[in-house]
């Protein structure tokens, strides 16, 4: 719910009232998504101040860093985009045209996009404000999959070829049906349309002068490690937009400094992911903010950042489903939320509860729902039935991710395992070593860590569960599940696809290949002067402020 | 003097060579490498191999070392694995920020330490001396990052005010450029000031007890004349020595202070480079720092002769 400075959207008590922490997104949606009134008449002008991050460089095909991709949402357009604004419930991603005027799907594997006419690139050399054409789109697709070092290219693994049918028509052909294709095209992590001339002139797009797009703002200057300024693109193809003239981005890598700057009114949005403030800081600051910035707006929504316990399900003892269920029953999810998230959060099935359209509430998981309860006595019983009445030794590998929350969470997981007799020892790995080994399934016993916060259920399911996938960390090979995973990728009808996804989540709740930790609830915070804005998950900061205005 | 300087410079060459091996090897001993961090959790095996080859990280380490050393000898520090920008260009942009901060920190350290050290020495074992020494111990004990955090957070909480936290280039506004360094430099200088103050006090006390000072007193010279003219110059030689050592401490302090105050200097650059395993940057910065410290220590040694004409170099 969007409210003028009400610090709690869901309190711990409310969360418990709504089902002991088993908060499904569907259940919280009515609370969280009261529409803010469309404020007044749009005003042109003003400067939006944000705390963002210093990008490693500016080539979106040569880094997966959110620091680069977020900046591109200000300067570049995509074929399609996620709708933004107060009318969109956080955790949902309705698609609308960006550069595409319309699109169609003549066959299961063919998509045709009709481009808007008169779209102009930023007036910077070597592109100099020329009109965008289908060749630019074709070029971008081809560079995306061909560029060595583009670690995101798996997102278009199904791509066969792209044709520029005429100046304003692009035809995309896939090797096999992949119903999430439009979601991928809309995702700010993937396909910002790029000009060929910039790549040819600069060799790649790493330099700031190569940041030339068709988006609402132009990169005016970049100050390494310090910040960047974006100015309004006068030739932006959406008439009248953007309303905001300048966007000032400050690099601020110190939390104390960020907090102080926010309290002093130097940032218009919360300083963390998606314009949020983490709950621990929020609890400390809310009274001060109430005095210093009484017009702040807040909106709470479930995070798509989800951690899980994973284990070698291809080997004993974890190949026994009773052991995996015992681990889930031993996991005090509410205890974890109490310890690291001020007691506020949501329980996750295999698809994060944040995705309202696709996630099944835990209490609707059928037989598998019982394993989300905290029941150490039953966990011990299941272990005994599996032949481990005295538990067994185990190792939990993890990386800290530089986060004290992660370290606290691991300590709790170890405690919960020990409480039921699993003698788990911590194996802390440096981040790079963790990613190179454990994250890719190269470990012996158990591990605990976060997943990438994707915006679609397919990425949360296919990689971790399909046999042969590098991200199949638990080494799952379940033919029934694999069939459903492939089926959901080929089911175009949304309702039917949702049913398949629900079935997958029910199946996985029973199997507990991965034991999912709860997610926190983000607190989106923004200055009261910023109108027609609403936060959402994902990198699309620029998209969310394109039609917003400042009423200082 | 010339032959001394030449000898010292020649001795510096093996020191720098050893330092180059250390700065090249140590970052590579850290688990994980730049490629793994670049692709994070989304890469496939082939991407990692391709990227490693593309960046030249697939060659044996000694081959990489000699290739790098050869380039350094030609004045080329290599290019960042992440940004592909020349390390020397990056350093040229960031060095002035760190130098401004460092020089101002030393200035603050001296301005705080010398007068208090003198006062503590000439009023030894009085309340003022105890107070000065207590403050010095506090200055040594309080971590700079904690002090910096308080300096930023508390005024924001109390008055909604923060010091300058967004960086201004010199070309944009010289006054604001200078102003933004005052607070971080003062904080950075505190720990050094405490060490220098204690040493100043100790050395001055020793000098004040010497016969020639007693003679000066007996001649009826004023306290200011005895202390400042006859004693201080002899007392500060060890202080100058410690100042050379403090340079390294001040540089290490910039790593955190630059991050807290949003200053895009070399310390912060090094911090980011370590997190990203950007080997050429780590090597370039460390080699530069080692070189500067070696040269500054040489300069300090040469200053002895200026401070004390009895010292001769042969």
mmCIF file of C-alpha atoms in Angstrom, chain B:
data_model
loop_
_atom_site.group_PDB
_atom_site.id
_atom_site.type_symbol
_atom_site.label_atom_id
_atom_site.label_comp_id
_atom_site.label_asym_id
_atom_site.label_seq_id
_atom_site.Cartn_x
_atom_site.Cartn_y
_atom_site.Cartn_z
ATOM 1 C CA UNK B 1 75.396 14.110 -1.428
ATOM 2 C CA UNK B 2 74.976 13.304 -5.120
ATOM 3 C CA UNK B 3 76.751 9.966 -4.767
ATOM 4 C CA UNK B 4 74.616 9.194 -1.698
ATOM 5 C CA UNK B 5 71.412 9.875 -3.619
ATOM 6 C CA UNK B 6 72.661 7.815 -6.539
ATOM 7 C CA UNK B 7 73.577 4.943 -4.221
ATOM 8 C CA UNK B 8 70.163 5.090 -2.585
ATOM 9 C CA UNK B 9 68.449 5.090 -5.951
ATOM 10 C CA UNK B 10 70.458 2.041 -7.018
ATOM 11 C CA UNK B 11 69.548 0.269 -3.788
ATOM 12 C CA UNK B 12 65.924 1.110 -4.503
ATOM 13 C CA UNK B 13 65.973 -0.954 -7.704
ATOM 14 C CA UNK B 14 66.156 -4.395 -6.032
ATOM 15 C CA UNK B 15 63.642 -3.191 -3.443
ATOM 16 C CA UNK B 16 61.242 -2.276 -6.209
ATOM 17 C CA UNK B 17 61.948 -5.548 -8.031
ATOM 18 C CA UNK B 18 61.088 -7.556 -4.914
ATOM 19 C CA UNK B 19 58.035 -5.376 -4.370
ATOM 20 C CA UNK B 20 56.969 -6.014 -7.965
ATOM 21 C CA UNK B 21 57.045 -9.775 -7.376
ATOM 22 C CA UNK B 22 55.008 -9.364 -4.217
ATOM 23 C CA UNK B 23 52.415 -7.048 -5.752
ATOM 24 C CA UNK B 24 52.118 -9.348 -8.754
ATOM 25 C CA UNK B 25 51.851 -12.583 -6.799
ATOM 26 C CA UNK B 26 49.751 -11.739 -3.762
ATOM 27 C CA UNK B 27 46.526 -10.769 -5.561
ATOM 28 C CA UNK B 28 46.722 -14.013 -7.509
ATOM 29 C CA UNK B 29 46.836 -16.014 -4.298
ATOM 30 C CA UNK B 30 43.345 -14.811 -3.440
ATOM 31 C CA UNK B 31 40.730 -17.435 -4.244
ATOM 32 C CA UNK B 32 38.607 -16.651 -7.285
ATOM 33 C CA UNK B 33 39.768 -14.594 -10.224
ATOM 34 C CA UNK B 34 38.559 -11.667 -12.276
ATOM 35 C CA UNK B 35 36.872 -13.888 -14.826
ATOM 36 C CA UNK B 36 34.799 -15.728 -12.273
ATOM 37 C CA UNK B 37 33.709 -12.437 -10.791
ATOM 38 C CA UNK B 38 32.943 -10.946 -14.186
ATOM 39 C CA UNK B 39 30.572 -13.690 -15.163
ATOM 40 C CA UNK B 40 29.296 -14.260 -11.634
ATOM 41 C CA UNK B 41 26.686 -16.916 -11.400
ATOM 42 C CA UNK B 42 25.375 -16.898 -14.932
ATOM 43 C CA UNK B 43 28.240 -18.063 -17.060
ATOM 44 C CA UNK B 44 28.705 -21.334 -18.746
ATOM 45 C CA UNK B 45 32.017 -23.124 -18.644
ATOM 46 C CA UNK B 46 33.032 -22.071 -22.123
ATOM 47 C CA UNK B 47 32.486 -18.387 -21.359
ATOM 48 C CA UNK B 48 34.953 -18.600 -18.530
ATOM 49 C CA UNK B 49 37.634 -20.219 -20.674
ATOM 50 C CA UNK B 50 37.026 -17.795 -23.539
ATOM 51 C CA UNK B 51 37.194 -14.778 -21.284
ATOM 52 C CA UNK B 52 40.297 -16.014 -19.523
ATOM 53 C CA UNK B 53 42.041 -16.449 -22.891
ATOM 54 C CA UNK B 54 40.790 -13.062 -24.082
ATOM 55 C CA UNK B 55 42.287 -11.364 -21.032
ATOM 56 C CA UNK B 56 45.564 -13.299 -21.241
ATOM 57 C CA UNK B 57 44.988 -14.962 -17.895
ATOM 58 C CA UNK B 58 45.394 -18.459 -19.322
ATOM 59 C CA UNK B 59 49.173 -18.077 -19.673
ATOM 60 C CA UNK B 60 51.612 -19.370 -17.026
ATOM 61 C CA UNK B 61 52.024 -16.893 -14.194
ATOM 62 C CA UNK B 62 55.728 -16.288 -14.821
ATOM 63 C CA UNK B 63 54.979 -15.442 -18.456
ATOM 64 C CA UNK B 64 52.349 -12.969 -17.288
ATOM 65 C CA UNK B 65 54.799 -11.500 -14.759
ATOM 66 C CA UNK B 66 57.621 -10.912 -17.226
ATOM 67 C CA UNK B 67 55.235 -9.537 -19.820
ATOM 68 C CA UNK B 68 53.900 -7.105 -17.222
ATOM 69 C CA UNK B 69 57.395 -6.191 -15.995
ATOM 70 C CA UNK B 70 58.528 -5.518 -19.554
ATOM 71 C CA UNK B 71 55.598 -3.200 -20.053
ATOM 72 C CA UNK B 72 56.253 -1.437 -16.744
ATOM 73 C CA UNK B 73 59.850 -0.818 -17.790
ATOM 74 C CA UNK B 74 58.455 0.924 -20.869
ATOM 75 C CA UNK B 75 56.124 3.002 -18.700
ATOM 76 C CA UNK B 76 53.041 0.945 -19.493
ATOM 77 C CA UNK B 77 51.193 -0.297 -16.415
ATOM 78 C CA UNK B 78 48.733 -2.278 -18.512
ATOM 79 C CA UNK B 79 45.006 -1.866 -18.746
ATOM 80 C CA UNK B 80 42.154 -2.660 -16.410
ATOM 81 C CA UNK B 81 40.652 -6.095 -16.986
ATOM 82 C CA UNK B 82 37.217 -4.612 -16.400
ATOM 83 C CA UNK B 83 37.202 -1.216 -18.056
ATOM 84 C CA UNK B 84 39.974 -1.816 -20.608
ATOM 85 C CA UNK B 85 41.213 1.685 -19.787
ATOM 86 C CA UNK B 86 44.948 2.208 -19.308
ATOM 87 C CA UNK B 87 45.934 1.876 -15.649
ATOM 88 C CA UNK B 88 48.259 4.866 -15.966
ATOM 89 C CA UNK B 89 45.337 7.001 -17.212
ATOM 90 C CA UNK B 90 43.173 5.838 -14.342
ATOM 91 C CA UNK B 91 45.941 6.600 -11.869
ATOM 92 C CA UNK B 92 46.592 10.003 -13.375
ATOM 93 C CA UNK B 93 42.949 10.870 -12.815
ATOM 94 C CA UNK B 94 42.796 9.539 -9.273
ATOM 95 C CA UNK B 95 46.231 10.386 -7.963
ATOM 96 C CA UNK B 96 45.507 14.118 -7.502
ATOM 97 C CA UNK B 97 42.514 13.273 -5.318
ATOM 98 C CA UNK B 98 44.524 10.975 -3.081
ATOM 99 C CA UNK B 99 47.455 13.360 -3.019
ATOM 100 C CA UNK B 100 45.209 16.262 -2.048
ATOM 101 C CA UNK B 101 43.719 14.173 0.714
ATOM 102 C CA UNK B 102 47.079 12.822 1.870
ATOM 103 C CA UNK B 103 48.896 16.153 1.852
ATOM 104 C CA UNK B 104 46.074 17.841 3.707
ATOM 105 C CA UNK B 105 45.962 14.953 6.191
ATOM 106 C CA UNK B 106 49.689 15.368 6.882
ATOM 107 C CA UNK B 107 49.200 19.107 7.205
ATOM 108 C CA UNK B 108 46.429 18.571 9.760
ATOM 109 C CA UNK B 109 48.492 15.946 11.550
ATOM 110 C CA UNK B 110 51.404 18.356 11.903
ATOM 111 C CA UNK B 111 49.249 21.324 12.819
ATOM 112 C CA UNK B 112 47.554 19.288 15.534
ATOM 113 C CA UNK B 113 50.558 17.319 16.738
ATOM 114 C CA UNK B 114 53.514 19.717 16.947
ATOM 115 C CA UNK B 115 51.958 22.478 19.081
ATOM 116 C CA UNK B 116 50.312 19.977 21.425
ATOM 117 C CA UNK B 117 53.518 17.948 21.619
ATOM 118 C CA UNK B 118 55.498 21.072 22.494
ATOM 119 C CA UNK B 119 52.957 22.112 25.065
ATOM 120 C CA UNK B 120 52.942 18.665 26.641
ATOM 121 C CA UNK B 121 56.743 18.652 26.805
ATOM 122 C CA UNK B 122 57.251 22.086 28.292
ATOM 123 C CA UNK B 123 54.412 21.493 30.769
ATOM 124 C CA UNK B 124 55.394 17.908 31.447
ATOM 125 C CA UNK B 125 53.494 16.111 34.199
ATOM 126 C CA UNK B 126 50.955 18.869 34.578
ATOM 127 C CA UNK B 127 47.226 18.683 33.932
ATOM 128 C CA UNK B 128 47.741 20.025 30.413
ATOM 129 C CA UNK B 129 50.299 17.315 29.690
ATOM 130 C CA UNK B 130 47.986 14.580 30.977
ATOM 131 C CA UNK B 131 45.120 15.995 28.930
ATOM 132 C CA UNK B 132 47.248 16.151 25.786
ATOM 133 C CA UNK B 133 48.514 12.608 26.255
ATOM 134 C CA UNK B 134 45.015 11.301 26.948
ATOM 135 C CA UNK B 135 43.756 12.932 23.761
ATOM 136 C CA UNK B 136 46.686 11.405 21.887
ATOM 137 C CA UNK B 137 45.907 7.919 23.185
ATOM 138 C CA UNK B 138 42.270 8.447 22.245
ATOM 139 C CA UNK B 139 43.347 9.547 18.775
ATOM 140 C CA UNK B 140 45.434 6.417 18.386
ATOM 141 C CA UNK B 141 42.661 4.192 19.653
ATOM 142 C CA UNK B 142 39.644 5.492 17.768
ATOM 143 C CA UNK B 143 39.411 3.960 14.304
ATOM 144 C CA UNK B 144 39.150 6.567 11.567
ATOM 145 C CA UNK B 145 36.236 4.845 9.833
ATOM 146 C CA UNK B 146 34.198 4.933 13.050
ATOM 147 C CA UNK B 147 34.915 8.578 13.619
ATOM 148 C CA UNK B 148 34.070 9.352 9.998
ATOM 149 C CA UNK B 149 30.793 7.466 10.296
ATOM 150 C CA UNK B 150 29.818 9.440 13.385
ATOM 151 C CA UNK B 151 30.791 12.727 11.775
ATOM 152 C CA UNK B 152 28.477 11.943 8.885
ATOM 153 C CA UNK B 153 25.565 10.302 10.673
ATOM 154 C CA UNK B 154 25.087 12.408 13.784
ATOM 155 C CA UNK B 155 24.713 15.855 12.167
ATOM 156 C CA UNK B 156 22.274 14.303 9.690
ATOM 157 C CA UNK B 157 20.199 12.849 12.510
ATOM 158 C CA UNK B 158 20.328 15.966 14.644
ATOM 159 C CA UNK B 159 20.147 18.786 12.142
ATOM 160 C CA UNK B 160 19.512 17.179 8.756
ATOM 161 C CA UNK B 161 22.949 18.330 7.638
ATOM 162 C CA UNK B 162 25.719 16.323 6.017
ATOM 163 C CA UNK B 163 29.222 17.248 4.949
ATOM 164 C CA UNK B 164 29.906 17.322 1.221
ATOM 165 C CA UNK B 165 29.429 13.763 0.020
ATOM 166 C CA UNK B 166 29.332 14.161 -3.751
ATOM 167 C CA UNK B 167 32.625 14.849 -5.411
ATOM 168 C CA UNK B 168 33.351 18.170 -7.135
ATOM 169 C CA UNK B 169 36.151 18.396 -9.696
ATOM 170 C CA UNK B 170 38.776 21.127 -9.282
ATOM 171 C CA UNK B 171 37.850 22.528 -12.696
ATOM 172 C CA UNK B 172 34.208 22.877 -11.654
ATOM 173 C CA UNK B 173 34.736 24.782 -8.416
ATOM 174 C CA UNK B 174 38.234 25.085 -6.885
ATOM 175 C CA UNK B 175 36.955 26.313 -3.525
ATOM 176 C CA UNK B 176 34.470 23.478 -3.176
ATOM 177 C CA UNK B 177 37.136 21.062 -4.340
ATOM 178 C CA UNK B 178 39.396 22.117 -1.478
ATOM 179 C CA UNK B 179 36.577 22.274 1.040
ATOM 180 C CA UNK B 180 35.450 18.722 0.427
ATOM 181 C CA UNK B 181 38.815 17.414 1.658
ATOM 182 C CA UNK B 182 38.861 19.258 4.979
ATOM 183 C CA UNK B 183 36.806 16.857 7.066
ATOM 184 C CA UNK B 184 38.165 13.568 5.669
ATOM 185 C CA UNK B 185 41.722 14.900 5.875
ATOM 186 C CA UNK B 186 41.251 15.986 9.475
ATOM 187 C CA UNK B 187 39.925 12.537 10.390
ATOM 188 C CA UNK B 188 42.671 10.815 8.446
ATOM 189 C CA UNK B 189 45.274 12.996 10.131
ATOM 190 C CA UNK B 190 44.123 12.284 13.681
ATOM 191 C CA UNK B 191 45.825 8.913 14.140
ATOM 192 C CA UNK B 192 49.066 10.222 12.655
ATOM 193 C CA UNK B 193 48.784 13.354 14.747
ATOM 194 C CA UNK B 194 48.534 11.271 17.892
ATOM 195 C CA UNK B 195 51.690 9.326 17.033
ATOM 196 C CA UNK B 196 53.602 12.466 16.034
ATOM 197 C CA UNK B 197 52.486 14.360 19.114
ATOM 198 C CA UNK B 198 53.694 11.620 21.446
ATOM 199 C CA UNK B 199 57.034 11.456 19.671
ATOM 200 C CA UNK B 200 57.412 15.229 19.614
ATOM 201 C CA UNK B 201 56.779 15.370 23.332
ATOM 202 C CA UNK B 202 59.227 12.574 24.094
ATOM 203 C CA UNK B 203 62.009 13.935 21.874
ATOM 204 C CA UNK B 204 61.554 17.503 23.037
ATOM 205 C CA UNK B 205 61.677 16.416 26.668
ATOM 206 C CA UNK B 206 64.970 14.673 25.962
ATOM 207 C CA UNK B 207 66.419 17.713 24.233
ATOM 208 C CA UNK B 208 65.181 20.077 26.936
ATOM 209 C CA UNK B 209 67.250 18.118 29.467
ATOM 210 C CA UNK B 210 70.513 18.570 27.558
ATOM 211 C CA UNK B 211 73.339 20.824 28.727
ATOM 212 C CA UNK B 212 73.200 23.305 25.889
ATOM 213 C CA UNK B 213 69.534 23.975 26.625
ATOM 214 C CA UNK B 214 70.329 24.446 30.280
ATOM 215 C CA UNK B 215 72.972 26.954 29.164
ATOM 216 C CA UNK B 216 70.407 28.771 27.063
ATOM 217 C CA UNK B 217 68.078 28.988 30.054
ATOM 218 C CA UNK B 218 70.930 30.271 32.240
ATOM 219 C CA UNK B 219 71.701 32.948 29.680
ATOM 220 C CA UNK B 220 68.195 34.255 30.408
ATOM 221 C CA UNK B 221 66.664 33.490 26.999
ATOM 222 C CA UNK B 222 62.896 33.484 26.781
ATOM 223 C CA UNK B 223 61.001 30.208 26.868
ATOM 224 C CA UNK B 224 59.802 30.616 23.295
ATOM 225 C CA UNK B 225 63.343 31.234 22.083
ATOM 226 C CA UNK B 226 64.790 28.272 23.975
ATOM 227 C CA UNK B 227 62.090 25.882 22.845
ATOM 228 C CA UNK B 228 61.492 26.965 19.284
ATOM 229 C CA UNK B 229 64.953 28.117 18.282
ATOM 230 C CA UNK B 230 67.312 25.865 20.228
ATOM 231 C CA UNK B 231 65.361 22.723 21.071
ATOM 232 C CA UNK B 232 62.667 22.006 18.534
ATOM 233 C CA UNK B 233 64.908 21.674 15.503
ATOM 234 C CA UNK B 234 66.951 18.967 17.188
ATOM 235 C CA UNK B 235 63.874 17.244 18.488
ATOM 236 C CA UNK B 236 62.086 16.948 15.161
ATOM 237 C CA UNK B 237 64.610 14.743 13.347
ATOM 238 C CA UNK B 238 62.962 11.515 14.596
ATOM 239 C CA UNK B 239 59.611 13.176 13.947
ATOM 240 C CA UNK B 240 60.590 13.622 10.314
ATOM 241 C CA UNK B 241 61.536 9.934 10.231
ATOM 242 C CA UNK B 242 58.174 8.866 11.566
ATOM 243 C CA UNK B 243 56.507 11.182 9.096
ATOM 244 C CA UNK B 244 57.932 9.010 6.308
ATOM 245 C CA UNK B 245 56.404 5.957 7.946
ATOM 246 C CA UNK B 246 53.110 7.758 8.484
ATOM 247 C CA UNK B 247 52.813 8.272 4.742
ATOM 248 C CA UNK B 248 52.122 4.579 4.273
ATOM 249 C CA UNK B 249 49.607 4.658 7.106
ATOM 250 C CA UNK B 250 47.860 7.657 5.646
ATOM 251 C CA UNK B 251 47.644 5.982 2.252
ATOM 252 C CA UNK B 252 46.140 2.844 3.764
ATOM 253 C CA UNK B 253 43.663 5.093 5.574
ATOM 254 C CA UNK B 254 42.536 6.640 2.300
ATOM 255 C CA UNK B 255 41.114 3.293 1.168
ATOM 256 C CA UNK B 256 38.283 3.526 3.701
ATOM 257 C CA UNK B 257 38.026 7.302 4.095
ATOM 258 C CA UNK B 258 37.659 7.834 0.341
ATOM 259 C CA UNK B 259 34.820 5.310 0.270
ATOM 260 C CA UNK B 260 33.026 6.934 3.185
ATOM 261 C CA UNK B 261 33.308 10.482 1.823
ATOM 262 C CA UNK B 262 32.722 9.563 -1.814
ATOM 263 C CA UNK B 263 36.129 10.722 -3.025
ATOM 264 C CA UNK B 264 37.162 9.032 -6.279
ATOM 265 C CA UNK B 265 40.809 8.607 -5.373
ATOM 266 C CA UNK B 266 43.340 5.824 -5.613
ATOM 267 C CA UNK B 267 42.471 4.243 -2.285
ATOM 268 C CA UNK B 268 38.921 3.610 -3.334
ATOM 269 C CA UNK B 269 40.081 2.491 -6.745
ATOM 270 C CA UNK B 270 42.356 -0.048 -5.083
ATOM 271 C CA UNK B 271 39.541 -1.256 -2.862
ATOM 272 C CA UNK B 272 37.268 -1.837 -5.877
ATOM 273 C CA UNK B 273 40.104 -3.439 -7.827
ATOM 274 C CA UNK B 274 40.766 -5.930 -5.035
ATOM 275 C CA UNK B 275 37.093 -6.844 -4.881
ATOM 276 C CA UNK B 276 37.065 -7.335 -8.655
ATOM 277 C CA UNK B 277 40.476 -9.044 -8.798
ATOM 278 C CA UNK B 278 41.539 -6.438 -11.337
ATOM 279 C CA UNK B 279 45.174 -7.495 -11.242
ATOM 280 C CA UNK B 280 46.755 -4.793 -13.434
ATOM 281 C CA UNK B 281 45.103 -2.086 -11.348
ATOM 282 C CA UNK B 282 46.125 -3.663 -8.034
ATOM 283 C CA UNK B 283 49.668 -4.073 -9.331
ATOM 284 C CA UNK B 284 49.827 -0.576 -10.761
ATOM 285 C CA UNK B 285 48.598 1.135 -7.608
ATOM 286 C CA UNK B 286 50.787 -0.895 -5.294
ATOM 287 C CA UNK B 287 53.853 -0.372 -7.424
ATOM 288 C CA UNK B 288 53.183 3.343 -7.496
ATOM 289 C CA UNK B 289 52.690 3.452 -3.746
ATOM 290 C CA UNK B 290 55.871 1.471 -3.099
ATOM 291 C CA UNK B 291 57.789 3.805 -5.401
ATOM 292 C CA UNK B 292 56.391 6.905 -3.730
ATOM 293 C CA UNK B 293 57.187 5.571 -0.262
ATOM 294 C CA UNK B 294 60.745 4.633 -1.265
ATOM 295 C CA UNK B 295 61.266 8.104 -2.738
ATOM 296 C CA UNK B 296 59.659 9.862 0.214
ATOM 297 C CA UNK B 297 61.912 7.994 2.615
ATOM 298 C CA UNK B 298 64.893 9.065 0.549
ATOM 299 C CA UNK B 299 63.628 12.622 0.749
ATOM 300 C CA UNK B 300 63.242 12.293 4.503
ATOM 301 C CA UNK B 301 66.816 11.056 4.799
ATOM 302 C CA UNK B 302 67.988 14.050 2.797
ATOM 303 C CA UNK B 303 66.007 16.383 5.044
ATOM 304 C CA UNK B 304 68.161 15.321 7.988
ATOM 305 C CA UNK B 305 71.048 17.290 6.578
ATOM 306 C CA UNK B 306 68.879 20.357 6.257
ATOM 307 C CA UNK B 307 67.672 20.052 9.832
ATOM 308 C CA UNK B 308 71.049 19.175 11.296
ATOM 309 C CA UNK B 309 74.081 20.523 9.409
ATOM 310 C CA UNK B 310 76.336 18.147 11.355
ATOM 311 C CA UNK B 311 74.916 15.261 9.363
ATOM 312 C CA UNK B 312 77.021 14.550 6.288
ATOM 313 C CA UNK B 313 76.407 12.063 3.477
ATOM 314 C CA UNK B 314 79.367 10.339 1.989
#
